């Protein structure tokens, strides 16, 4: 009995039983998971696509209702009504065609509103077939030559529409030329409105693809009328040749190689349809299941055999090693096994303790190069070949560092090939001048050379001048700043040398050439402009005076240049001004598109490295912002003012749309739609934008770590904070802080 129990406890049995248990468990888990996964795919596909279509149909319904209001208001516009009365048969001789100018202006205001997705808005008078739209006006003789009257929607078609019953009508999509030459075209949906017996009608030309992209996205999508006529097909629906017949109450159907989902709008008498390919997925799942079963059976058979074989191979040598370790170190026997690794262990087991003690004593008694260089390697994630590291660690004697800051002047990052080529060229030039140098890439935009030798700094001057001549030829793509440290004697000072050259990079001036900084300088003081000068600058910006604003900015940049301002100081000045302008645009509920354009323009500051480039940035940024209503106060909206003020004051709290809606005695659904229509952005977009703006201020104005900053502005999860920061700025908080900090 004891012998049987001992066998069950043996290494062989335990190893084999463990392997077997793992094989069985993983096989069962794999089979169950795959079956469950296959079923869930189908259920989730149907549920998610039904929800997506329902939401898209609701958005279309809301938008068509909004357009009905636009058409009705245009139909009752005083100028349009007055001009119509003058075009009636008894009044034609008294028609005042100067009214057309006012009509065109009002039509253009509605047609260019981005919330309506309109390409054009027209009023067509039946008398003499006179037409006015956002571009101007035309009479009967010139109508059919206009792009807006492209066949089949010719002047004859619209003239016949006056006799049709009904008020509002959506007409099937037609591809219209964008100009008289017809070189470009886009699909438009005509949407007309008239009153019975009226002498004129209003026609809106909806940009079908732009509206579809905003409402649903790039998926196969179709809109049909209640009689089955095709109103619109998205570009992605080209692969859908035939549609299924849906029974009453049926919301989806598998037809041919697609799942078709349908939503019927009883108010507008429209039917919305999306198509999702599924047959190919089902075939792949079936094929994968067959393959998985075969592979699983083969794997189990092979795993059982290998498990037993490995268990047998490991049992005997391990027992003998354990027995040998229990003996005194001086009496360790020499083992011979069939496994090379166990033989190696047996050969060296008596030497390990002695070797460990020797190495420990060496590391403790001296600050070896290995310790210091390993620290820097971990700190900066150096990647080099092992042979290069071996030579590097054996070097001794005085050394100094040369740090190369690669400033990319293009929006796209420098390629790895370009950075590697610069590093290789640096190594070649230094070696040609007799310098023992080791060059590494330590950051995405930094290269460092460790140069050994007592006379290295003298020979380095000539080498760096040669580097400057070559690098200046490529300064249009990459502008390099070079910092040279003092000479250090001890290897333990490597980190201090790196800190010195990193700080020296902050001395870089805003000039269009490679800079070599060889001597640490006293940091330049902060540039503080007189309060009157700053007030004058912002007053010009508020008034929309582009010329005077640019004059003031150029004058301030020139003053900074005369006083020796550094590149980082010029960048902070430019970013401070631009950020204040964007913040003012947000607080005044400027058009969302203009705000997003201004925020995107801020990123251009990252590739400004000279005074002229900062001036060119302002020359483009200021007119764009002054052209939008940044400096023109609009009528106050109490609800929007309350929401924006609440977000500004309570952005760090657990604020929600429901909470603000309850304080305003409104429903959260209504408030959400109201904010979107009035500002162009939804509630959460405003909240995230304010939080990220506050985060930028903390990143540049405090020493708080990333996690504490995220918590302070309202993000309880640092990962969510980093993800949102990168989404809105294009870089992580750490990258932003490094770019804003000198050196």
XYZ file of C-alpha atoms in Angstrom:
743
model
C 0.000 0.000 0.000
C 2.807 2.359 0.880
C 4.599 1.524 -2.360
C 1.487 2.291 -4.421
C 1.055 5.599 -2.613
C 4.717 6.428 -3.156
C 4.393 5.798 -6.887
C 1.386 8.118 -7.048
C 3.527 10.794 -5.393
C 6.482 10.236 -7.718
C 7.659 12.977 -10.083
C 6.785 10.892 -13.129
C 3.143 10.399 -12.119
C 2.725 13.980 -10.962
C 4.225 15.441 -14.126
C 2.204 13.208 -16.421
C -1.013 13.819 -14.461
C -0.413 17.586 -14.574
C 0.196 17.546 -18.330
C -2.922 15.437 -18.833
C -5.098 17.707 -16.686
C -3.919 20.782 -18.587
C -4.559 19.099 -21.954
C -8.082 18.043 -20.998
C -8.943 21.398 -19.447
C -7.683 23.460 -22.370
C -9.329 21.179 -24.926
C -12.705 21.352 -23.190
C -12.440 25.105 -22.695
C -11.463 25.634 -26.338
C -14.393 23.573 -27.624
C -17.009 25.228 -25.390
C -15.660 28.717 -26.027
C -15.702 28.279 -29.800
C -19.283 26.999 -29.792
C -20.424 29.842 -27.570
C -18.502 32.374 -29.650
C -20.135 31.197 -32.882
C -23.656 31.635 -31.483
C -22.935 34.971 -29.842
C -21.540 36.420 -33.079
C -24.855 35.939 -34.821
C -26.917 37.314 -31.930
C -24.694 40.337 -31.387
C -24.555 41.053 -35.119
C -28.349 41.142 -35.386
C -28.917 43.153 -32.191
C -26.229 45.741 -32.840
C -27.193 46.329 -36.482
C -30.879 46.666 -35.625
C -29.994 49.272 -33.020
C -27.670 51.121 -35.407
C -30.352 51.269 -38.108
C -33.037 52.423 -35.642
C -30.794 55.228 -34.422
C -29.905 56.251 -37.978
C -33.589 56.251 -39.008
C -34.426 58.455 -36.025
C -31.673 60.887 -37.015
C -32.970 60.996 -40.607
C -36.522 61.551 -39.338
C -35.387 64.439 -37.135
C -33.349 65.940 -39.939
C -36.177 65.774 -42.491
C -38.481 67.491 -39.961
C -35.840 70.175 -39.472
C -35.618 70.664 -43.244
C -39.407 70.978 -43.496
C -39.164 73.887 -41.084
C -36.387 75.445 -43.182
C -38.442 75.104 -46.383
C -41.572 76.491 -44.728
C -39.695 79.496 -43.322
C -38.097 80.160 -46.706
C -41.517 79.939 -48.408
C -42.867 82.612 -46.054
C -39.807 84.869 -46.248
C -40.971 88.449 -46.713
C -38.647 89.164 -49.655
C -39.703 86.002 -51.499
C -43.410 86.707 -50.908
C -43.055 90.346 -51.962
C -41.183 89.484 -55.163
C -43.813 86.830 -55.979
C -46.584 89.415 -55.810
C -44.648 91.552 -58.283
C -44.241 88.644 -60.731
C -47.984 87.944 -60.990
C -49.420 88.705 -64.461
C -50.933 92.019 -63.403
C -47.758 93.234 -61.697
C -44.916 92.077 -63.994
C -44.180 95.560 -65.241
C -43.648 96.757 -61.651
C -41.297 93.924 -60.571
C -38.400 95.231 -58.480
C -35.491 92.938 -59.359
C -33.329 94.504 -56.680
C -35.256 92.290 -54.251
C -33.451 89.310 -55.819
C -30.211 90.371 -54.128
C -31.835 90.065 -50.711
C -33.447 86.730 -51.669
C -30.076 85.287 -52.812
C -28.429 86.403 -49.576
C -31.093 84.723 -47.428
C -31.003 81.523 -49.459
C -27.210 81.420 -49.154
C -27.414 81.774 -45.346
C -29.590 78.670 -45.081
C -27.773 76.680 -47.796
C -24.360 77.160 -46.173
C -25.499 76.143 -42.675
C -23.529 72.893 -41.991
C -26.330 71.526 -39.796
C -28.658 71.200 -42.824
C -26.262 69.270 -45.178
C -27.519 71.360 -48.105
C -25.708 71.838 -51.400
C -28.139 74.493 -52.618
C -31.482 76.150 -51.812
C -33.649 77.533 -54.631
C -36.918 79.402 -55.091
C -38.640 78.758 -58.461
C -41.390 81.134 -59.619
C -43.946 79.699 -62.038
C -44.418 83.059 -63.682
C -41.833 83.203 -66.451
C -39.985 80.335 -64.669
C -37.741 82.731 -62.770
C -35.298 81.072 -60.324
C -33.036 82.337 -57.540
C -30.552 80.275 -55.492
C -27.411 80.788 -53.368
C -25.351 81.562 -56.515
C -27.683 84.124 -58.083
C -30.734 84.044 -60.361
C -31.797 82.969 -63.853
C -34.811 83.226 -66.125
C -36.502 80.592 -68.296
C -33.985 80.793 -71.157
C -30.961 79.961 -69.001
C -32.368 77.456 -66.523
C -31.576 74.172 -68.308
C -27.934 75.166 -68.764
C -27.454 75.426 -64.984
C -25.993 72.427 -63.083
C -28.958 72.568 -60.666
C -31.387 71.762 -63.520
C -29.539 68.657 -64.655
C -31.723 65.951 -66.258
C -34.140 64.485 -65.347
C -34.912 67.434 -63.068
C -35.170 69.979 -65.863
C -37.205 73.163 -65.882
C -40.060 71.238 -67.553
C -40.058 68.701 -64.699
C -40.302 71.402 -62.028
C -42.941 73.315 -63.998
C -45.078 70.158 -63.993
C -44.557 69.842 -60.221
C -46.712 72.935 -59.645
C -49.777 70.887 -60.655
C -48.973 67.932 -58.343
C -51.031 67.541 -55.163
C -49.322 67.742 -51.783
C -46.897 70.099 -50.066
C -43.600 68.350 -49.236
C -41.928 65.840 -51.530
C -38.593 64.006 -51.559
C -37.404 63.230 -55.089
C -35.087 60.291 -55.973
C -31.346 60.892 -55.798
C -29.676 62.197 -58.965
C -25.974 62.774 -59.660
C -25.545 66.488 -60.387
C -22.521 68.170 -62.040
C -20.807 70.707 -59.806
C -20.199 73.148 -62.635
C -21.185 73.773 -66.227
C -18.266 71.694 -67.544
C -19.429 68.600 -65.673
C -15.913 67.545 -64.630
C -17.073 66.665 -61.121
C -20.401 65.456 -59.774
C -22.100 64.513 -56.542
C -25.386 62.775 -55.650
C -28.119 65.163 -54.434
C -31.667 64.565 -53.144
C -34.164 67.294 -54.232
C -36.643 68.180 -51.449
C -39.447 70.507 -52.625
C -42.238 72.413 -50.868
C -45.163 74.386 -52.245
C -48.641 75.368 -51.215
C -51.661 74.487 -53.366
C -52.167 77.034 -56.114
C -48.940 78.845 -55.191
C -46.964 80.676 -57.875
C -43.598 79.506 -56.455
C -41.965 76.554 -54.709
C -38.860 76.082 -52.540
C -36.375 73.362 -53.596
C -33.585 72.147 -51.266
C -30.759 70.080 -52.784
C -29.548 67.707 -50.031
C -25.949 66.477 -50.142
C -26.843 62.772 -49.952
C -23.397 61.300 -49.238
C -22.448 63.923 -46.653
C -25.768 63.429 -44.867
C -25.327 59.637 -44.946
C -21.785 59.895 -43.559
C -23.026 62.031 -40.657
C -26.113 59.918 -39.936
C -24.764 56.354 -40.369
C -21.268 56.068 -41.840
C -19.706 54.081 -44.652
C -22.020 51.033 -44.727
C -24.401 49.647 -47.377
C -27.519 51.816 -46.858
C -30.676 52.402 -48.922
C -33.781 54.578 -48.587
C -37.007 53.543 -50.338
C -40.368 55.208 -50.668
C -43.481 53.401 -49.424
C -44.208 52.114 -52.941
C -40.745 50.518 -53.215
C -39.122 53.257 -55.298
C -35.431 53.871 -54.629
C -34.801 57.281 -53.057
C -31.090 56.885 -52.190
C -28.275 54.283 -52.330
C -25.025 54.868 -50.448
C -21.723 54.298 -52.332
C -21.050 51.250 -50.126
C -24.284 49.571 -51.320
C -22.985 48.986 -54.846
C -22.446 45.288 -54.056
C -26.140 44.841 -53.153
C -27.834 43.847 -56.409
C -31.216 42.645 -55.116
C -33.309 43.314 -52.021
C -35.491 40.767 -50.174
C -39.237 41.128 -49.676
C -39.996 41.866 -46.028
C -43.189 40.576 -44.422
C -45.212 42.947 -42.266
C -43.548 43.394 -38.876
C -40.303 41.743 -40.039
C -37.208 43.794 -39.084
C -34.399 41.666 -40.547
C -33.847 38.833 -42.984
C -30.958 36.697 -44.243
C -31.020 36.974 -48.033
C -28.331 35.583 -50.312
C -25.000 36.608 -48.740
C -26.232 39.514 -46.582
C -28.299 40.170 -43.506
C -30.796 42.914 -44.430
C -32.264 45.154 -41.712
C -35.284 47.385 -42.343
C -36.890 50.273 -40.441
C -40.141 51.883 -41.640
C -40.902 55.522 -40.826
C -44.717 55.915 -40.888
C -44.559 59.736 -40.664
C -42.330 60.311 -43.699
C -43.522 57.082 -45.426
C -39.914 56.019 -45.980
C -38.181 52.677 -45.521
C -34.513 52.542 -44.388
C -32.474 49.409 -45.201
C -28.910 48.337 -44.300
C -27.054 45.211 -45.494
C -24.383 43.319 -43.536
C -22.366 40.504 -45.211
C -22.598 37.318 -43.203
C -22.460 34.270 -45.472
C -18.684 34.477 -45.806
C -18.309 34.746 -42.018
C -20.533 31.708 -41.497
C -18.553 29.673 -44.029
C -15.283 30.630 -42.390
C -16.637 29.697 -38.965
C -17.739 26.299 -40.254
C -14.388 25.683 -41.885
C -12.609 26.867 -38.761
C -14.673 24.514 -36.610
C -13.717 21.511 -38.769
C -10.070 22.500 -38.758
C -10.164 23.170 -35.029
C -11.575 19.724 -34.277
C -8.945 17.971 -36.367
C -6.115 20.013 -34.920
C -7.445 19.510 -31.401
C -7.518 15.711 -31.729
C -4.055 15.605 -33.264
C -2.719 17.966 -30.608
C -4.142 15.858 -27.777
C -2.561 12.687 -29.181
C 0.835 14.321 -29.665
C 0.637 16.071 -26.288
C -0.076 12.787 -24.464
C 2.924 11.100 -26.028
C 5.259 14.007 -25.427
C 4.012 14.478 -21.878
C 4.875 10.907 -20.928
C 8.243 11.069 -22.683
C 9.234 14.367 -21.031
C 8.065 13.132 -17.650
C 10.317 10.075 -17.947
C 13.253 12.163 -19.123
C 12.957 14.639 -16.249
C 12.370 12.200 -13.404
C 15.774 10.553 -12.995
C 18.149 13.519 -13.513
C 16.150 15.766 -11.204
C 16.250 13.181 -8.419
C 19.989 12.827 -8.760
C 20.554 16.613 -8.809
C 18.505 17.029 -5.653
C 20.498 14.262 -3.981
C 23.771 15.910 -4.958
C 22.667 19.321 -3.637
C 21.973 17.792 -0.252
C 25.625 16.804 0.078
C 28.429 19.082 1.183
C 29.860 21.330 -1.494
C 33.295 19.724 -1.391
C 31.879 16.255 -2.057
C 29.580 16.977 -4.984
C 29.782 13.975 -7.370
C 30.061 14.262 -11.144
C 26.785 13.190 -12.790
C 26.467 11.857 -16.308
C 23.001 11.948 -17.885
C 21.479 11.818 -21.340
C 20.505 15.505 -21.152
C 23.189 18.047 -21.982
C 21.696 20.756 -19.745
C 21.784 18.467 -16.700
C 25.416 17.612 -17.461
C 26.213 21.324 -17.560
C 24.457 21.871 -14.229
C 26.455 19.036 -12.711
C 29.741 20.455 -14.040
C 29.158 23.957 -12.699
C 27.086 23.452 -9.577
C 30.193 23.449 -7.395
C 31.431 26.721 -8.921
C 28.221 28.767 -8.699
C 28.557 29.839 -5.098
C 32.199 30.855 -5.505
C 31.440 32.770 -8.715
C 28.482 34.510 -7.133
C 30.540 35.632 -4.157
C 33.316 36.965 -6.389
C 30.939 38.967 -8.568
C 29.127 40.324 -5.518
C 32.402 41.539 -4.009
C 33.421 43.246 -7.260
C 30.132 45.071 -7.659
C 30.083 46.166 -4.042
C 33.725 47.368 -3.953
C 33.622 49.511 -7.097
C 31.155 51.462 -9.199
C 31.653 49.523 -12.375
C 30.830 50.797 -15.825
C 28.321 47.994 -16.169
C 26.244 49.292 -13.232
C 26.162 52.889 -14.437
C 25.622 52.161 -18.108
C 22.907 49.616 -17.345
C 21.098 52.297 -15.361
C 21.211 54.723 -18.258
C 20.187 51.957 -20.663
C 17.062 51.197 -18.657
C 16.319 54.871 -18.228
C 16.551 55.668 -21.915
C 15.773 52.242 -23.479
C 19.015 52.047 -25.470
C 19.109 49.377 -28.201
C 22.561 48.289 -29.414
C 24.385 45.187 -30.524
C 26.010 43.000 -27.844
C 29.490 43.406 -29.328
C 29.128 47.194 -29.228
C 28.066 47.040 -25.578
C 31.082 44.878 -24.707
C 33.482 47.486 -26.156
C 31.554 50.329 -24.564
C 31.672 48.836 -21.058
C 35.440 48.235 -21.284
C 36.189 51.906 -22.017
C 37.787 53.927 -19.231
C 39.030 57.460 -18.705
C 37.603 60.961 -19.221
C 34.572 61.352 -21.429
C 31.991 63.889 -22.556
C 28.527 63.648 -24.160
C 27.202 65.129 -27.403
C 23.389 65.199 -27.541
C 21.619 65.712 -30.900
C 17.982 66.936 -30.762
C 16.193 66.051 -34.051
C 13.476 68.643 -34.705
C 11.119 67.386 -37.410
C 9.797 70.217 -39.589
C 7.097 68.133 -41.269
C 3.742 66.994 -39.807
C 4.674 63.330 -40.274
C 7.264 61.850 -37.853
C 10.796 61.179 -38.998
C 11.241 57.697 -40.388
C 13.408 55.194 -38.553
C 15.626 54.992 -41.643
C 16.288 58.762 -41.498
C 17.160 58.700 -37.786
C 19.387 55.671 -38.276
C 21.144 57.394 -41.206
C 21.831 60.506 -39.081
C 23.216 58.350 -36.261
C 25.455 56.398 -38.647
C 26.750 59.604 -40.244
C 27.534 61.102 -36.816
C 29.516 57.976 -35.905
C 31.463 58.117 -39.190
C 32.393 61.810 -38.841
C 33.521 61.424 -35.219
C 35.643 58.368 -36.038
C 37.233 60.115 -39.052
C 38.438 62.836 -36.679
C 40.128 60.274 -34.418
C 37.477 60.261 -31.674
C 36.583 57.088 -29.724
C 32.826 57.582 -29.764
C 29.774 55.374 -29.222
C 26.514 56.694 -30.688
C 23.043 55.563 -29.607
C 19.443 56.613 -30.243
C 17.977 57.199 -26.779
C 14.599 58.780 -27.636
C 12.448 59.009 -30.738
C 13.975 62.426 -31.396
C 17.352 62.246 -29.634
C 20.754 60.720 -30.434
C 23.699 60.750 -28.010
C 27.421 60.205 -28.563
C 29.677 59.190 -25.639
C 33.191 60.373 -26.571
C 36.255 59.099 -24.619
C 39.700 60.701 -24.439
C 41.455 63.584 -22.720
C 41.828 65.649 -25.917
C 38.378 64.768 -27.292
C 36.748 68.227 -26.886
C 39.456 69.917 -29.006
C 39.073 67.511 -31.938
C 35.297 67.485 -31.539
C 34.983 71.162 -32.546
C 36.132 70.473 -36.105
C 33.986 67.335 -36.365
C 30.881 69.193 -35.179
C 31.492 72.034 -37.662
C 31.603 69.466 -40.438
C 28.396 67.882 -39.117
C 26.748 71.314 -39.087
C 27.627 71.942 -42.757
C 26.039 68.647 -43.805
C 22.989 68.860 -41.526
C 22.256 72.431 -42.684
C 21.664 71.119 -46.208
C 18.752 69.051 -44.857
C 17.378 71.649 -42.435
C 14.195 71.972 -44.468
C 13.247 68.458 -43.267
C 15.051 68.095 -39.946
C 16.571 70.918 -37.874
C 19.206 69.621 -35.438
C 20.321 71.190 -32.144
C 23.638 69.879 -30.751
C 24.640 70.207 -27.071
C 28.163 69.346 -25.837
C 28.768 68.555 -22.149
C 31.782 69.306 -19.994
C 34.489 66.638 -19.560
C 33.789 64.068 -16.817
C 36.241 61.643 -15.233
C 34.212 59.043 -13.337
C 31.821 56.633 -15.034
C 29.345 57.303 -12.233
C 28.942 60.841 -13.650
C 27.364 59.603 -16.895
C 23.875 60.467 -15.701
C 24.981 63.956 -14.597
C 26.501 64.528 -18.041
C 23.222 63.608 -19.686
C 21.286 65.954 -17.407
C 23.680 68.774 -18.330
C 23.281 68.424 -22.116
C 19.520 67.970 -21.771
C 19.315 71.293 -19.942
C 21.570 72.966 -22.523
C 19.064 72.146 -25.293
C 16.808 74.751 -23.728
C 19.280 77.435 -24.864
C 18.376 76.831 -28.536
C 17.416 80.007 -30.420
C 14.636 80.239 -33.055
C 16.972 80.250 -36.063
C 16.959 78.330 -39.336
C 20.269 76.493 -38.945
C 21.948 73.699 -37.017
C 22.962 75.055 -33.590
C 25.969 73.886 -31.556
C 25.690 74.713 -27.835
C 29.038 74.104 -26.153
C 28.773 76.217 -22.990
C 25.993 76.240 -20.384
C 24.410 79.675 -20.129
C 22.373 81.412 -17.468
C 18.686 80.765 -18.243
C 17.008 83.753 -19.843
C 14.424 85.456 -17.700
C 10.725 85.190 -18.443
C 9.469 87.650 -21.060
C 6.724 89.754 -19.494
C 5.114 92.328 -21.759
C 3.490 95.485 -20.386
C -0.147 95.033 -19.427
C -1.145 97.812 -21.828
C 0.528 96.003 -24.739
C -1.237 92.714 -23.986
C -4.571 94.492 -23.507
C -4.091 96.224 -26.852
C -3.329 92.891 -28.546
C -6.430 91.146 -27.203
C -8.606 94.189 -27.845
C -7.643 94.062 -31.522
C -8.411 90.336 -31.598
C -11.774 90.826 -29.891
C -12.664 93.514 -32.425
C -11.698 91.230 -35.325
C -8.981 93.681 -36.461
C -6.645 91.237 -38.230
C -4.128 93.808 -39.448
C -3.535 95.415 -36.047
C -3.494 92.039 -34.268
C -0.794 90.706 -36.590
C 1.170 93.936 -36.274
C 1.165 93.620 -32.479
C 2.152 89.941 -32.569
C 5.003 90.549 -35.029
C 6.247 93.436 -32.876
C 6.241 91.261 -29.741
C 8.092 88.431 -31.520
C 10.692 90.888 -32.797
C 11.173 92.275 -29.274
C 11.739 88.743 -27.965
C 14.270 88.082 -30.733
C 16.207 91.263 -29.919
C 16.398 90.264 -26.264
C 17.738 86.796 -27.072
C 14.602 84.728 -26.431
C 14.977 80.964 -26.745
C 12.932 78.716 -29.023
C 10.970 77.305 -26.091
C 10.079 80.827 -24.880
C 8.799 81.804 -28.333
C 6.743 78.614 -28.504
C 5.228 79.195 -25.044
C 4.278 82.755 -26.033
C 2.614 81.578 -29.263
C 0.776 78.703 -27.567
C -0.424 80.952 -24.720
C -1.956 83.460 -27.147
C -3.489 80.821 -29.444
C -4.932 78.857 -26.503
C -6.617 81.974 -25.123
C -8.176 82.656 -28.531
C -9.508 79.096 -28.778
C -10.860 79.257 -25.219
C -12.672 82.500 -26.044
C -14.191 80.861 -29.128
C -15.435 77.941 -27.020
C -16.972 80.173 -24.329
C -18.851 82.192 -26.947
C -20.208 79.088 -28.664
C -18.458 79.898 -31.907
C -19.280 77.591 -34.813
C -17.965 74.133 -33.864
C -16.201 73.735 -37.197
C -14.248 76.961 -36.650
C -13.263 75.869 -33.132
C -12.057 72.487 -34.374
C -10.115 74.208 -37.165
C -8.434 76.523 -34.636
C -7.603 73.599 -32.330
C -6.082 71.698 -35.245
C -4.030 74.774 -36.164
C -2.512 74.773 -32.670
C -0.716 71.539 -33.544
C 1.192 73.402 -36.264
C 3.153 75.161 -33.500
C 5.010 71.902 -32.841
C 6.819 72.280 -36.183
C 7.633 75.995 -35.817
C 11.343 76.477 -35.103
C 12.170 79.973 -36.417
C 10.828 83.484 -35.831
C 9.562 83.630 -39.424
C 7.697 80.329 -38.978
C 5.975 81.684 -35.850
C 4.976 84.790 -37.817
C 3.619 82.654 -40.673
C 1.645 80.629 -38.139
C 0.020 83.796 -36.780
C -0.587 85.078 -40.344
C -2.746 81.986 -40.979
C -4.210 81.477 -37.490
C -5.397 85.014 -36.681
C -7.455 85.629 -39.893
C -9.089 82.214 -39.526
C -10.151 82.930 -35.945
C -11.022 86.581 -36.488
C -13.127 85.597 -39.522
C -15.325 83.476 -37.264
C -17.445 85.114 -34.567
C -14.663 85.088 -31.963
C -14.681 88.793 -31.444
C -18.355 89.436 -32.165
C -20.634 88.879 -29.255
C -23.745 86.991 -30.167
C -27.109 86.997 -28.499
C -26.990 85.331 -25.104
C -28.517 81.900 -24.742
C -29.369 81.311 -21.090
C -29.380 77.518 -21.283
C -26.057 77.262 -23.150
C -24.473 79.904 -20.878
C -25.536 77.924 -17.801
C -24.216 74.633 -19.221
C -20.851 76.081 -20.269
C -20.402 77.973 -17.000
C -21.231 74.826 -15.022
C -18.671 72.813 -16.996
C -16.011 75.509 -16.489
C -16.600 75.564 -12.714
C -17.283 71.856 -12.034
C -15.288 69.975 -14.671
C -13.372 68.044 -11.980
C -16.570 66.713 -10.344
C -18.570 63.670 -11.382
C -20.716 65.957 -13.569
C -23.329 64.456 -15.918
C -25.919 65.580 -18.438
C -28.723 64.233 -16.208
C -27.525 66.365 -13.279
C -27.431 69.602 -15.293
C -30.779 68.789 -16.941
C -32.406 68.360 -13.506
C -31.027 71.735 -12.387
C -32.592 73.342 -15.486
C -35.865 71.372 -15.055
C -35.385 69.873 -18.516
C -35.220 66.294 -19.764
C -31.710 65.023 -20.478
C -32.753 63.918 -23.993
C -34.039 67.394 -24.882
C -30.987 69.116 -23.358
C -28.625 66.816 -25.295
C -30.282 67.678 -28.635
C -30.433 71.384 -27.704
C -26.688 71.571 -26.910
C -25.815 69.747 -30.142
C -27.979 72.024 -32.304
C -26.826 75.269 -30.656
C -23.078 74.540 -30.422
C -22.366 71.799 -32.962
C -20.864 69.517 -30.276
C -22.506 67.257 -27.729
C -22.238 67.532 -23.938
C -19.425 65.022 -23.428
C -17.303 66.645 -26.203
C -17.515 70.013 -24.403
C -16.635 68.387 -21.055
C -13.632 66.496 -22.459
C -12.340 69.575 -24.295
C -12.448 71.683 -21.090
C -10.789 68.935 -19.050
C -7.954 68.494 -21.561
C -7.416 72.267 -21.689
C -7.086 72.309 -17.883
C -4.739 69.313 -18.114
C -2.447 71.250 -20.481
C -2.266 74.093 -17.966
C -1.323 71.683 -15.165
C 1.213 69.834 -17.327
C 3.079 73.058 -18.148
C 2.513 74.918 -14.870
C 2.996 72.226 -12.196
C 5.140 69.224 -11.261
C 2.170 66.900 -10.612
C 2.476 63.430 -12.145
C 0.159 62.263 -14.914
C -2.131 60.234 -12.626
C -2.676 63.121 -10.165
C -3.422 65.528 -13.009
C -5.975 63.087 -14.439
C -7.686 62.768 -11.045
C -7.665 66.538 -10.509
C -9.510 67.254 -13.771
C -12.124 64.540 -13.242
C -10.734 61.308 -14.746
C -10.771 58.527 -12.164
C -8.838 56.190 -14.477
C -5.422 57.327 -15.720
C -5.760 55.142 -18.846
C -8.970 56.946 -19.845
C -7.248 60.304 -19.291
C -4.248 59.376 -21.481
C -6.486 57.965 -24.237
C -8.701 61.094 -24.331
C -5.679 63.448 -24.213
C -4.085 61.717 -27.212
C -7.406 61.680 -29.104
C -7.857 65.467 -28.768
C -4.191 66.578 -29.033
C -2.488 63.838 -31.072
C 0.076 63.118 -28.343
C 0.216 61.624 -24.839
C 0.425 63.847 -21.710
C 4.053 62.811 -21.234
C 4.980 63.756 -24.812
C 3.141 67.073 -24.459
C 4.987 67.912 -21.215
C 8.382 67.063 -22.757
C 7.639 69.271 -25.762
C 6.639 72.198 -23.514
C 9.550 71.873 -21.081
C 12.900 73.458 -22.086
C 15.661 70.859 -22.552
